[in-house]
CSV table of C-alpha atoms and ligand atoms in Angstrom, one decimal:
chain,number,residue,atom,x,y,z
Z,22,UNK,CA,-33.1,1.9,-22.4
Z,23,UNK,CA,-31.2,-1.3,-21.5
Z,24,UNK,CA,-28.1,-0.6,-20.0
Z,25,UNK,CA,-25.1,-2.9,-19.4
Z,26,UNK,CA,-23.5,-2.1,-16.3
Z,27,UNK,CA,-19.6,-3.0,-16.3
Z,28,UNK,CA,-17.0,-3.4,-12.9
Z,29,UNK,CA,-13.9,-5.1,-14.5
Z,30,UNK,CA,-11.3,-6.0,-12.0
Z,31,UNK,CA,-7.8,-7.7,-12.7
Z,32,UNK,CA,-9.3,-11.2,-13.1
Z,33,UNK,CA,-13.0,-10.4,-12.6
Z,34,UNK,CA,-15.5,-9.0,-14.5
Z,35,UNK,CA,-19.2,-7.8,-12.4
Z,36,UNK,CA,-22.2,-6.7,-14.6
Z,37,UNK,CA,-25.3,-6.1,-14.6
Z,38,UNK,CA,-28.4,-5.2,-17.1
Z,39,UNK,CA,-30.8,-2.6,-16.0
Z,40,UNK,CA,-33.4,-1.4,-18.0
Z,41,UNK,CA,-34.1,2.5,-17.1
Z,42,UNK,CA,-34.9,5.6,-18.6
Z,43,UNK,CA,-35.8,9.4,-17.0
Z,44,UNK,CA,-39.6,8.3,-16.6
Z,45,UNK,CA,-39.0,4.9,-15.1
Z,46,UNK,CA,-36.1,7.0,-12.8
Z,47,UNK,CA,-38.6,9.1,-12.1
Z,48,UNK,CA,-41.0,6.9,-10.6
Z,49,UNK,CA,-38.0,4.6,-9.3
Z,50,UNK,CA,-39.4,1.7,-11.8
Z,51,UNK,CA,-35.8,0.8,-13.2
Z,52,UNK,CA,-35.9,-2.8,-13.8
Z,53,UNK,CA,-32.6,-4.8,-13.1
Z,54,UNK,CA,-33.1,-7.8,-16.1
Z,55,UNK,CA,-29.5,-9.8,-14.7
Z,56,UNK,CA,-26.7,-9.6,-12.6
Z,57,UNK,CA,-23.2,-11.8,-12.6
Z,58,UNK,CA,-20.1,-12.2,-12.7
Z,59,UNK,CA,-17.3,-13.8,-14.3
Z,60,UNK,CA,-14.4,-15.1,-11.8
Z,61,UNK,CA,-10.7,-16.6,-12.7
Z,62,UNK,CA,-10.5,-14.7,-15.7
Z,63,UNK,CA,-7.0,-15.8,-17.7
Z,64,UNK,CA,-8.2,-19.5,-16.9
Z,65,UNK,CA,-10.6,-21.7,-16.9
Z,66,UNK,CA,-13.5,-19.1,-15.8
Z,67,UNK,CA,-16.3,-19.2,-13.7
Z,68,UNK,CA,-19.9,-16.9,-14.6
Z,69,UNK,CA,-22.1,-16.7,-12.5
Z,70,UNK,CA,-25.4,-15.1,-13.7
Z,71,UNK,CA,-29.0,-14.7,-12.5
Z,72,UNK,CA,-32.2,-13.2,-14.5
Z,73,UNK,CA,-34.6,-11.7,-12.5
Z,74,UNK,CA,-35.7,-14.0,-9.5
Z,75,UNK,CA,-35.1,-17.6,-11.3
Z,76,UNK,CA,-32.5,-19.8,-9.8
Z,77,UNK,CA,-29.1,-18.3,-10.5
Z,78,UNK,CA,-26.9,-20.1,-13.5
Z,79,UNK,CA,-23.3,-21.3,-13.4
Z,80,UNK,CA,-21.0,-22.0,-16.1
Z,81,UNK,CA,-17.4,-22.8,-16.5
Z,82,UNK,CA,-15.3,-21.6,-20.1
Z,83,UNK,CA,-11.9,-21.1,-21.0
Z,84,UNK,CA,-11.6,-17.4,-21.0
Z,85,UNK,CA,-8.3,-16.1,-21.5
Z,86,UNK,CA,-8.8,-12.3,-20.7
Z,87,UNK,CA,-12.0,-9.5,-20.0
Z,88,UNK,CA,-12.5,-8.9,-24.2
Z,89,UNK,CA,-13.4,-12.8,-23.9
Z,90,UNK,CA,-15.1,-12.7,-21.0
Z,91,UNK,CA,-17.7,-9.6,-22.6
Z,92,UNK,CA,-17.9,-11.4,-25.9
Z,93,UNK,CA,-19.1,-15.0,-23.9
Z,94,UNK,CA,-21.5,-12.9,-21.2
Z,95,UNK,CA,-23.0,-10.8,-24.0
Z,96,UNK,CA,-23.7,-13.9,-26.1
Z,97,UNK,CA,-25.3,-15.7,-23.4
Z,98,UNK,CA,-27.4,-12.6,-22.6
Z,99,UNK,CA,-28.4,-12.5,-25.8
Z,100,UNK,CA,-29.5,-15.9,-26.7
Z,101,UNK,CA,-32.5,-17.7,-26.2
Z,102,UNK,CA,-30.8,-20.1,-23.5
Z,103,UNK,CA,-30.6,-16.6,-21.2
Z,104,UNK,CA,-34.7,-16.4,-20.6
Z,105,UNK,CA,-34.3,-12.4,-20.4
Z,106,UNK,CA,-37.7,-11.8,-22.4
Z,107,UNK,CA,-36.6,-8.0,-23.0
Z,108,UNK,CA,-32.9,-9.0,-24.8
Z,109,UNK,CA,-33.5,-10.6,-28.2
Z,110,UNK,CA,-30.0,-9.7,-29.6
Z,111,UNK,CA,-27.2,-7.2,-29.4
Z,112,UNK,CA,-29.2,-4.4,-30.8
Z,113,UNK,CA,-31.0,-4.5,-26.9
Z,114,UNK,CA,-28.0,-3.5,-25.5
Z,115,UNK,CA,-28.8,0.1,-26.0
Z,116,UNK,CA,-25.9,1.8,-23.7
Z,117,UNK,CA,-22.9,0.6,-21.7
Z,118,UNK,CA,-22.0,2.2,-18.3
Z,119,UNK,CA,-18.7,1.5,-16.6
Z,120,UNK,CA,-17.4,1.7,-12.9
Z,121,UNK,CA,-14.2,3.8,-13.5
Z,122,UNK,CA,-12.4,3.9,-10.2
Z,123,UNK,CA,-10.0,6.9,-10.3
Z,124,UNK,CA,-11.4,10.2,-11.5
Z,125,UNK,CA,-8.3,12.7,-10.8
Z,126,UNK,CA,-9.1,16.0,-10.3
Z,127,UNK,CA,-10.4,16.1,-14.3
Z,128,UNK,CA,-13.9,13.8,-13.7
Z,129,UNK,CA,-15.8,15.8,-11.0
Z,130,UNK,CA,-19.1,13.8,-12.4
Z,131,UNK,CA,-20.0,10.8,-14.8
Z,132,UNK,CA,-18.9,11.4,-18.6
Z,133,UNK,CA,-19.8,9.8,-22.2
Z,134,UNK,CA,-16.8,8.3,-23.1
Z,135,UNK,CA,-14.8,10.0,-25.7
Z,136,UNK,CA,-11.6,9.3,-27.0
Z,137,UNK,CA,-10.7,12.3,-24.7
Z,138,UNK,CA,-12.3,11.4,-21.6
Z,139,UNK,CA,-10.4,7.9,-22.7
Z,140,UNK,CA,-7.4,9.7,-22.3
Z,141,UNK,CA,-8.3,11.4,-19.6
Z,142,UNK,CA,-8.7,7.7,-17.5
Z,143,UNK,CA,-5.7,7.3,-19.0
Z,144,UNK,CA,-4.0,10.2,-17.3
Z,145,UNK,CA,-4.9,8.9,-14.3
Z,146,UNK,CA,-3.4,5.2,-14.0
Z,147,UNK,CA,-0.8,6.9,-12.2
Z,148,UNK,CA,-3.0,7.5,-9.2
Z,149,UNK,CA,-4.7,4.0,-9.5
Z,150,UNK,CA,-2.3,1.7,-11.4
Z,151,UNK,CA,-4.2,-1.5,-9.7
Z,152,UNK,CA,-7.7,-0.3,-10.8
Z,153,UNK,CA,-7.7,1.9,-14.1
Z,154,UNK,CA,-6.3,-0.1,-16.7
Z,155,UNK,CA,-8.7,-2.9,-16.2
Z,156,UNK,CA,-11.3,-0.2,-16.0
Z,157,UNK,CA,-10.0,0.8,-19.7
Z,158,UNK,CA,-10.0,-3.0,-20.8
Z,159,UNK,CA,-13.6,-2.8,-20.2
Z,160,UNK,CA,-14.2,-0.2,-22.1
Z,161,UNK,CA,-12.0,-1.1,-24.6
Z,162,UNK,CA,-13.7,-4.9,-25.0
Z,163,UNK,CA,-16.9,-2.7,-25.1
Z,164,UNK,CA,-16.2,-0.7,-28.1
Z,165,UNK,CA,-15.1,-3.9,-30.0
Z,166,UNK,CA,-17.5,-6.0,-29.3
Z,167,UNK,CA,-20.4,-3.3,-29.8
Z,168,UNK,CA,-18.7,-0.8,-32.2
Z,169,UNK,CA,-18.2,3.0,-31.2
Z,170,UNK,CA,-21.1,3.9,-32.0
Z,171,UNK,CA,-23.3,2.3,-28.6
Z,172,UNK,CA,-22.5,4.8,-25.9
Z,173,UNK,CA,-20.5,4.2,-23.4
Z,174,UNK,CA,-20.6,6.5,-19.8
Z,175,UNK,CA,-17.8,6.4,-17.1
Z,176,UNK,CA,-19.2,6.9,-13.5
Z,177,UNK,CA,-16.0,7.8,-11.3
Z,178,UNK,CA,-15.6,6.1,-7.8
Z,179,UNK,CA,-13.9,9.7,-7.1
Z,180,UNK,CA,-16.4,11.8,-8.4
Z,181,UNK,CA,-18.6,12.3,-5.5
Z,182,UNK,CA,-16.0,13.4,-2.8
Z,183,UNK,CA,-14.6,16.3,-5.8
Z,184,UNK,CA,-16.9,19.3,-3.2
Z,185,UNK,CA,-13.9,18.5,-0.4
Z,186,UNK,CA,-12.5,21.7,-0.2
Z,187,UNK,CA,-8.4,22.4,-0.1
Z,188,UNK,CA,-8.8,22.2,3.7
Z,189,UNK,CA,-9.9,18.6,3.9
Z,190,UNK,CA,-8.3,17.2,1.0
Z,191,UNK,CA,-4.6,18.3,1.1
Z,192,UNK,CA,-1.7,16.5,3.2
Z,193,UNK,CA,0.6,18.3,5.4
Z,194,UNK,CA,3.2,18.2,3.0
Z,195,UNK,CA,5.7,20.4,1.0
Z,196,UNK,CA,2.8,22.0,-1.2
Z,197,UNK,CA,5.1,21.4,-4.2
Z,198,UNK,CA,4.0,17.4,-4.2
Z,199,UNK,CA,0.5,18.4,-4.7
Z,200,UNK,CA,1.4,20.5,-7.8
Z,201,UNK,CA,4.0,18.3,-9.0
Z,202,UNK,CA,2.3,14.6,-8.8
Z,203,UNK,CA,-1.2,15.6,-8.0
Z,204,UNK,CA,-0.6,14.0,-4.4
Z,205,UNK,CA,-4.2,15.1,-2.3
Z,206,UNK,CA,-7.1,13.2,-1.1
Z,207,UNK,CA,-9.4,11.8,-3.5
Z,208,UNK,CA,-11.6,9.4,-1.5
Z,209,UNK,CA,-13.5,5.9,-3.1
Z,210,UNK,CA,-16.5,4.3,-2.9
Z,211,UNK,CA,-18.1,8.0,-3.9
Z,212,UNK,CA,-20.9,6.0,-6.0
Z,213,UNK,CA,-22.1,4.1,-2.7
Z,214,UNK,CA,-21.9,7.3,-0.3
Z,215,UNK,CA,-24.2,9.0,-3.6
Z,216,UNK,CA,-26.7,6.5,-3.5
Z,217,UNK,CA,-26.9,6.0,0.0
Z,218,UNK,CA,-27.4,9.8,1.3
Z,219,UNK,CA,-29.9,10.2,-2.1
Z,220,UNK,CA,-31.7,7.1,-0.3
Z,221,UNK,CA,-31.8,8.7,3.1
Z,222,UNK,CA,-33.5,12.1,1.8
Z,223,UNK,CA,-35.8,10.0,-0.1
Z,224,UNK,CA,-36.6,8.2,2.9
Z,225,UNK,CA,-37.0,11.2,5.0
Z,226,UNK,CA,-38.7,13.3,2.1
Z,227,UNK,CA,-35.7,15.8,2.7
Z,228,UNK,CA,-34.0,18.4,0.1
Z,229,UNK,CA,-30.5,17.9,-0.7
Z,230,UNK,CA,-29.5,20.9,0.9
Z,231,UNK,CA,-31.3,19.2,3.9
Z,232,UNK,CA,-29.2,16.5,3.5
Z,233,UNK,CA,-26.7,16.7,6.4
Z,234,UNK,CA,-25.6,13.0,7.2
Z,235,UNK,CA,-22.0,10.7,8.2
Z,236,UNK,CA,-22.3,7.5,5.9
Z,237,UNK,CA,-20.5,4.3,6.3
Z,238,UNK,CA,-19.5,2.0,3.5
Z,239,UNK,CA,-18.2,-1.1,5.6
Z,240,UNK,CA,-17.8,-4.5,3.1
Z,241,UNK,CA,-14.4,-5.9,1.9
Z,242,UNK,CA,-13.2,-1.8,1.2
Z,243,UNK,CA,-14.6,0.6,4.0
Z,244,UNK,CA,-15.0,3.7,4.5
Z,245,UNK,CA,-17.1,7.2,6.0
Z,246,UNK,CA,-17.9,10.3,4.1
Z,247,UNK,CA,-19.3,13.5,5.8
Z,248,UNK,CA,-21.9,14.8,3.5
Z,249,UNK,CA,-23.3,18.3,4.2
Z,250,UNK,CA,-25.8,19.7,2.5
Z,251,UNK,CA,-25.9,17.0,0.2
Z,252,UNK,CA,-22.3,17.5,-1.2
Z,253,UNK,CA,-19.1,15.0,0.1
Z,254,UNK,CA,-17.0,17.1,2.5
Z,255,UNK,CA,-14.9,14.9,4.1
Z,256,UNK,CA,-14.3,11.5,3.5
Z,257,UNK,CA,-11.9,8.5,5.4
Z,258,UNK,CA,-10.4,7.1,2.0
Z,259,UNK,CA,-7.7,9.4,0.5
Z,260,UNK,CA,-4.6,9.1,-2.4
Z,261,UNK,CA,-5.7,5.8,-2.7
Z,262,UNK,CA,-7.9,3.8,-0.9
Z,263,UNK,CA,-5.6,2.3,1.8
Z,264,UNK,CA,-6.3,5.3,4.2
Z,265,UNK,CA,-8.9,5.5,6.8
Z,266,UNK,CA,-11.2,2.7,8.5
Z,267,UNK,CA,-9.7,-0.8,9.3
Z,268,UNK,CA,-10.9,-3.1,6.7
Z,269,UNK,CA,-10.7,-6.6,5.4
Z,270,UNK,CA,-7.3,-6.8,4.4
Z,271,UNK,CA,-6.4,-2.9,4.6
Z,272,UNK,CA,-5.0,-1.2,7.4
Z,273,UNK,CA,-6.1,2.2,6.9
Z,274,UNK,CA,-4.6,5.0,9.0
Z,275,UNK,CA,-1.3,4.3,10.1
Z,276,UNK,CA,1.9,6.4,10.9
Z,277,UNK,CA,3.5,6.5,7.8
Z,278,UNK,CA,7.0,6.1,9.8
Z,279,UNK,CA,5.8,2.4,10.1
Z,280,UNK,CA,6.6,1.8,6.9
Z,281,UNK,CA,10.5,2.2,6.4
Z,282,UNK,CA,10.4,1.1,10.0
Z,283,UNK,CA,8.6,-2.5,8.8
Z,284,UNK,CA,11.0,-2.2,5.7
Z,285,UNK,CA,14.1,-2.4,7.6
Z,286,UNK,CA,12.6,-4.6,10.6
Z,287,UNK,CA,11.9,-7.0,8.1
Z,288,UNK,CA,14.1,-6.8,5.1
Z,289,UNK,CA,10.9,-5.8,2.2
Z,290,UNK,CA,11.3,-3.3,0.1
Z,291,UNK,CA,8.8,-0.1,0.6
Z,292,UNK,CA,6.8,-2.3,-2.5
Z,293,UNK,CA,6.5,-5.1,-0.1
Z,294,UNK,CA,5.4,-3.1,2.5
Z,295,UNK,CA,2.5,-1.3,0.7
Z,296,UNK,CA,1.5,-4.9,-0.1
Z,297,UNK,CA,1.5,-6.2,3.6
Z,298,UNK,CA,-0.5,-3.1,4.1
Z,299,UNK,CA,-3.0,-3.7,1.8
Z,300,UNK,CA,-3.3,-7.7,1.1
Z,301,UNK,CA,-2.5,-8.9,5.0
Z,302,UNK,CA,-3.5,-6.7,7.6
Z,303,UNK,CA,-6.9,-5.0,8.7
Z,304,UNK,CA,-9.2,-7.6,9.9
Z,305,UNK,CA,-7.0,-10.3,8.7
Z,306,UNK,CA,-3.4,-8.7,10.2
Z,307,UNK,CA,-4.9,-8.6,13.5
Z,308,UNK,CA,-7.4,-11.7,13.8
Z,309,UNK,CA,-4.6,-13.4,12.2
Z,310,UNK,CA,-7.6,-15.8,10.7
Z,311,UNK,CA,-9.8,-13.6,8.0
Z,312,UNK,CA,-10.9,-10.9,6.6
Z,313,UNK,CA,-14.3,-11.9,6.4
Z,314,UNK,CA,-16.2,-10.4,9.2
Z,315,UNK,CA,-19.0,-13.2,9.1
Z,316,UNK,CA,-16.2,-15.9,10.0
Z,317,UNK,CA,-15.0,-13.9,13.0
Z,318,UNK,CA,-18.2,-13.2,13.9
Z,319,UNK,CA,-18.8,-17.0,14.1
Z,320,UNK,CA,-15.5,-17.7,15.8
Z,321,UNK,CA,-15.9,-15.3,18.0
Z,322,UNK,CA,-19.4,-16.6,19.4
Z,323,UNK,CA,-17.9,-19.9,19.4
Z,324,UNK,CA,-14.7,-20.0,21.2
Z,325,UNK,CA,-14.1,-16.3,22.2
Z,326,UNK,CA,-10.5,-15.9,20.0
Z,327,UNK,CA,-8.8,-12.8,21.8
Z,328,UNK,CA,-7.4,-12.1,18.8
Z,329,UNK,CA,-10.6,-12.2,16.5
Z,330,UNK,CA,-12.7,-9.7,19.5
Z,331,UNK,CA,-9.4,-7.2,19.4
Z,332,UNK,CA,-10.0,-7.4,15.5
Z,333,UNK,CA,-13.4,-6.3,16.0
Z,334,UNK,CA,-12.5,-4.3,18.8
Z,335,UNK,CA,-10.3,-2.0,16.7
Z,336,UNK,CA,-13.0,-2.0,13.4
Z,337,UNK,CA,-15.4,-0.7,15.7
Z,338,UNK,CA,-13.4,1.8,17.2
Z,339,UNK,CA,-11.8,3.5,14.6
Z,340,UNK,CA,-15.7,3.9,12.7
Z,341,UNK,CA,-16.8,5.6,15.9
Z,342,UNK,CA,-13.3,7.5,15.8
Z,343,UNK,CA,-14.1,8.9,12.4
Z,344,UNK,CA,-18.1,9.4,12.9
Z,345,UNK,CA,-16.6,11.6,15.8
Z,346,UNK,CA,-14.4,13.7,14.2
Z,347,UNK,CA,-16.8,14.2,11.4
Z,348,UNK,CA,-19.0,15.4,13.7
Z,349,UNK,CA,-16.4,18.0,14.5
Z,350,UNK,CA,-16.1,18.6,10.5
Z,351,UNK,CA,-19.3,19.2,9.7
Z,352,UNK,CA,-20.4,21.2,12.4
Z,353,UNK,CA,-23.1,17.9,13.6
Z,354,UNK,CA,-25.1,15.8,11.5
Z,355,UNK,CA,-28.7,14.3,10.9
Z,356,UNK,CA,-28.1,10.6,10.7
Z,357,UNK,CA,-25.0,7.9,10.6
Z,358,UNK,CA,-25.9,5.9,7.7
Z,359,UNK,CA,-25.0,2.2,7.6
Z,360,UNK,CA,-24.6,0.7,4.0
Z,361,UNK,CA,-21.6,-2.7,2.6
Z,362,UNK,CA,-22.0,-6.0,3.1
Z,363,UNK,CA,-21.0,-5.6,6.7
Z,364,UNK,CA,-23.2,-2.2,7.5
Z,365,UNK,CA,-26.2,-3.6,5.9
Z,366,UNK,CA,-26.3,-7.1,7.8
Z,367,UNK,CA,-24.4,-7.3,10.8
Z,368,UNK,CA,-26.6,-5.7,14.0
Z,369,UNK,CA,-23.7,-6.5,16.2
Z,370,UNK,CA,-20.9,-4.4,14.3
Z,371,UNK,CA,-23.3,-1.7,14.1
Z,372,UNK,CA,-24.0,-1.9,18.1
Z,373,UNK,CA,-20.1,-2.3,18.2
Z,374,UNK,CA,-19.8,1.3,16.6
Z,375,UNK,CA,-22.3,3.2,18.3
Z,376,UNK,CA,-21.5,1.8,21.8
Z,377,UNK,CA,-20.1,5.2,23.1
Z,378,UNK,CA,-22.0,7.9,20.9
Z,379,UNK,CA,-25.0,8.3,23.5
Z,380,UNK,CA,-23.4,12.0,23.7
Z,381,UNK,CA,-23.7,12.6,20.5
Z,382,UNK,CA,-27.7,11.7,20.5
Z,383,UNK,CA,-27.2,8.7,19.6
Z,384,UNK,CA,-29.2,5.6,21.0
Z,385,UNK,CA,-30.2,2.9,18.7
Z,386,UNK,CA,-33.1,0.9,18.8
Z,387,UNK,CA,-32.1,-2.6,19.5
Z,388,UNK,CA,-35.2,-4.2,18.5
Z,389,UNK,CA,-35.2,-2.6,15.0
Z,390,UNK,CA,-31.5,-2.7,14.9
Z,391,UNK,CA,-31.3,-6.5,15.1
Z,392,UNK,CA,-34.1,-6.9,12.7
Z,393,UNK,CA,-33.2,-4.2,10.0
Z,394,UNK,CA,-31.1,-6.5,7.7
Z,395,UNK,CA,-30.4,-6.2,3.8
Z,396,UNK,CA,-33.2,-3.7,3.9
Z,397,UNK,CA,-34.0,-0.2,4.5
Z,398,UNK,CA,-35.3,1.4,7.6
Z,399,UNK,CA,-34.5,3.4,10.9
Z,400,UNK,CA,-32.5,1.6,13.2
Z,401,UNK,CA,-31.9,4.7,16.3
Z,402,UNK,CA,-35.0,5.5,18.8
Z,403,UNK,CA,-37.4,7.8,17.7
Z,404,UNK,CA,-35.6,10.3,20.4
Z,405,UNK,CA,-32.5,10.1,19.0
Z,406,UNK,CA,-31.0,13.2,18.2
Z,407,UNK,CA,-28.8,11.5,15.7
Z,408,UNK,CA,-30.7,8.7,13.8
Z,409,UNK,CA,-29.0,5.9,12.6
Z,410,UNK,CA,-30.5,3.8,9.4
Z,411,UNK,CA,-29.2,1.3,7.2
Z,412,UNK,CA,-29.4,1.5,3.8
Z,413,UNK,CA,-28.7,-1.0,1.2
Z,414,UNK,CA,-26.1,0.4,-1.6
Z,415,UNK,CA,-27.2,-0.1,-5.3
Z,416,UNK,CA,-24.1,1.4,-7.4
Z,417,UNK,CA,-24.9,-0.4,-10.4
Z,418,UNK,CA,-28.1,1.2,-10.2
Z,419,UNK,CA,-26.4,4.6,-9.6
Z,420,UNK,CA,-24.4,3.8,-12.9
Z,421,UNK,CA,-27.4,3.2,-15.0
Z,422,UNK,CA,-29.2,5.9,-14.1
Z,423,UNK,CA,-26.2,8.5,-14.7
Z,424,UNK,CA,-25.4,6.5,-18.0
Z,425,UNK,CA,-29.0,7.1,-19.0
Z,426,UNK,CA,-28.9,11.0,-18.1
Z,427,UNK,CA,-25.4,11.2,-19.7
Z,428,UNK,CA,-27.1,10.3,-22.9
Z,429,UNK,CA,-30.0,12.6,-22.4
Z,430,UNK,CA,-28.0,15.6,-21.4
Z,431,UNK,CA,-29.9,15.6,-18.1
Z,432,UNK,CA,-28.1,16.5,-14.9
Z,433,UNK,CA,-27.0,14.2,-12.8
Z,434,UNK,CA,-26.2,15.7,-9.4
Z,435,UNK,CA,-22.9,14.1,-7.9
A,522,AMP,P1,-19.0,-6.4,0.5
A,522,AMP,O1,-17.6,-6.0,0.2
A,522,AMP,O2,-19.9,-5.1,0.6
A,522,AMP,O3,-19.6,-7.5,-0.3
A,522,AMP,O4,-18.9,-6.9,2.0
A,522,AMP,C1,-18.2,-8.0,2.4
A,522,AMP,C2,-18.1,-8.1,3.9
A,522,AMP,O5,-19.5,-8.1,4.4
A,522,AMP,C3,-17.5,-9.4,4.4
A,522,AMP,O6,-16.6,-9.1,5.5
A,522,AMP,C4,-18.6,-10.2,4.9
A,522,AMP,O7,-18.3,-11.1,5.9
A,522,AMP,C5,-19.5,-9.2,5.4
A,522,AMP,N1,-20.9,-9.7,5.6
A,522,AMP,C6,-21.8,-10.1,4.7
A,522,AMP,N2,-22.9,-10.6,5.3
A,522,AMP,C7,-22.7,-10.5,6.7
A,522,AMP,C8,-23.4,-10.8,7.9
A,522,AMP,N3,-24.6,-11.3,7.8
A,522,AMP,N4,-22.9,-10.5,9.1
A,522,AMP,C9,-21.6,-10.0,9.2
A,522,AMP,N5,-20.9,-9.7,8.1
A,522,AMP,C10,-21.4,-9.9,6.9
């Protein structure tokens, strides 16, 4: 089964083909056809696509919004001029799986899409009003484009972290905000903390009951879940996914005083000050240079900024904060798993984190640390009582797979 893996954003649109089905799953043959993306959607856009291992391809087209943007990538994948040997025309595409980002408390695992569960995503742009309605574009531009009949599946950024129990996932406040406006954690990147700790007990040929592990999503968005016994039982993101580690632009945990405090300090409305919280501060707020960890990596080795280290400083800190009190949570762990464009390739970051957790059993290796990079492997001494690894995230290959056992009626174990 080929399966067109969607991630559409507010002027972006990420996909992927991947052909799978329960034997290839099985014997972890999936085969990913092409991956791209189309950027600056609403002008003149920019794709990006690359088909298998050839070079990758770059385009430019007017594109005025993500039902155009489908329409041109689908074309292109289709046609001749695309090289994909296994995608002769639109009758190819057998099944479309979206990246849905906000779940509620309806979607505790990945679901055909209905005209229900439609307005069941729906029902939830209130808790993600950034993220869900481009998710339902997508879906929408699907079912033109290939009719209702091609089944669609949404796999819910959410869905993983649904096993917290009322313990971890409520706030301290008055109980009636929970039952009035569903206000609770929910926790994000649930797809990526899925495929990582299903990774890990492949590795380690474990059950997953046996499954008992802290992973780290750090990229652009970060965050840690505590997974016990294979099942999310804490996690760092929570109403939305401001809360928790310091990220690119994000703040994470913060006294929520700060922000009337900010609001009258500096005249923006509490609007304005959910923006600065989310757009201008994290590793950007206090570098006061980027969010992108490779360019303060880079400044920092070449002329030592004070401000970029305390950035650092601060990233690293809080991620051992929360692997520590997720120790606590989960009554100890296995393994800190390291996954994101920042877990997977940065050895000094990860160093950064687990400077400090000696009592906790954890030493890494610094040989294998430094040279485990964009690949899987063990990155903690062979002593260690809790191993580290790092373990490249594949969600689009999570979404296939689920889209695939959707259709089939198999389960699919969130
Ligand atoms: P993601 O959102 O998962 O694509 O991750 C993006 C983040 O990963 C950015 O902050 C990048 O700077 C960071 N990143 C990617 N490669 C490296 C690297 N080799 N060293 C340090 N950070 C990296």
């Amino acid at each position: 089964m080929n399966v067109l893996i969607l991630n559409s954003g507010s002027s972006s649109l990420k996909f992927q083909v991947i052909a799978t089905d329960l034997d290839r799953i099985k014997q972890h043959k999936d085969d990913r056809l092409c991956k791209g993306e189309v950027e600056r959607i609403g002008g003149e856009a920019i794709v990006t696509l690359q088909v298998g291992k050839q070079p990758r391809q770059k385009f430019t087209a007017p594109l005025r919004d993500i039902s155009a943007a489908l329409d041109f990538i689908v074309r292109h994948i289709v046609s001749d001029q695309s090289g994909i040997a296994e995608i002769q025309g639109a009758a190819d595409i057998h099944a479309v799986g979206h990246r849905v980002v906000h779940g509620g408390e309806r979607f505790t695992e990945s679901a055909i899409i209905t005209d229900d569960v439609l307005q069941g995503i729906e029902d939830c742009i209130d808790l993600a009003p950034l993220h869900n309605p481009n998710n339902i574009k997508g879906i929408q531009a699907a079912r033109e484009l290939f009719g209702k009949a091609l089944p669609q599946v949404a796999v819910f950024d959410t869905a993983f972290h649904h096993s917290l129990s009322e313990m971890a996932y409520l706030y301290a406040v008055p109980y009636h905000l929970y039952r009035r406006h569903r206000i609770r954690r929910y926790g994000f990147h649930g797809t990526s903390h899925r495929y990582v700790a299903y990774r890990y007990r492949a590795l380690r040929r474990l059950s997953r009951e046996q499954t008992h592990v802290i992973t780290l999503h750090l990229g652009n968005g970060c965050s840690a879940a505590a997974i016990r016994g294979g099942a999310s039982v804490d996690t760092s993101m929570g109403m939305t996914p401001l809360e928790g580690l310091v990220m690119g632009t994000r703040s994470g945990d913060v006294d929520p005083a700060i922000v009337n405090l900010i609001a009258i300090k500096e005249g923006l409305s509490a609007q304005e000050v959910e923006t600065l919280l989310n757009t201008q501060s994290g590793l950007l707020g206090i570098s006061g240079l980027s969010n992108d960890m490779r360019i303060l990596q880079s400044e920092l080795k070449e002329h030592d900024d004070r401000r970029v280290r305390l950035a650092i400083d601060v990233f690293c800190y809080r991620a051992r904060k929360y692997i520590g009190a997720f120790l606590a949570c989960m009554g100890g762990a296995d393994a800190v798993v390291f996954t994101g464009g920042i877990g997977e390739n940065s050895p000094a970051i990860r160093a950064g984190i687990c400077e400090g957790l000696q009592w906790a059993g954890l030493q890494l290796d610094d040989k294998h640390n430094q040279e485990t990079n964009a690949r899987e492997g063990k990155i903690s001494t062979d002593d260690s009582r809790l191993q580290a690894y790092v373990i490249p995230t594949d969600e689009e290959l999570l979404i296939a797979r689920d889209t695939v056992r959707c259709i089939l009626g198999e389960p699919h174990p969130s």
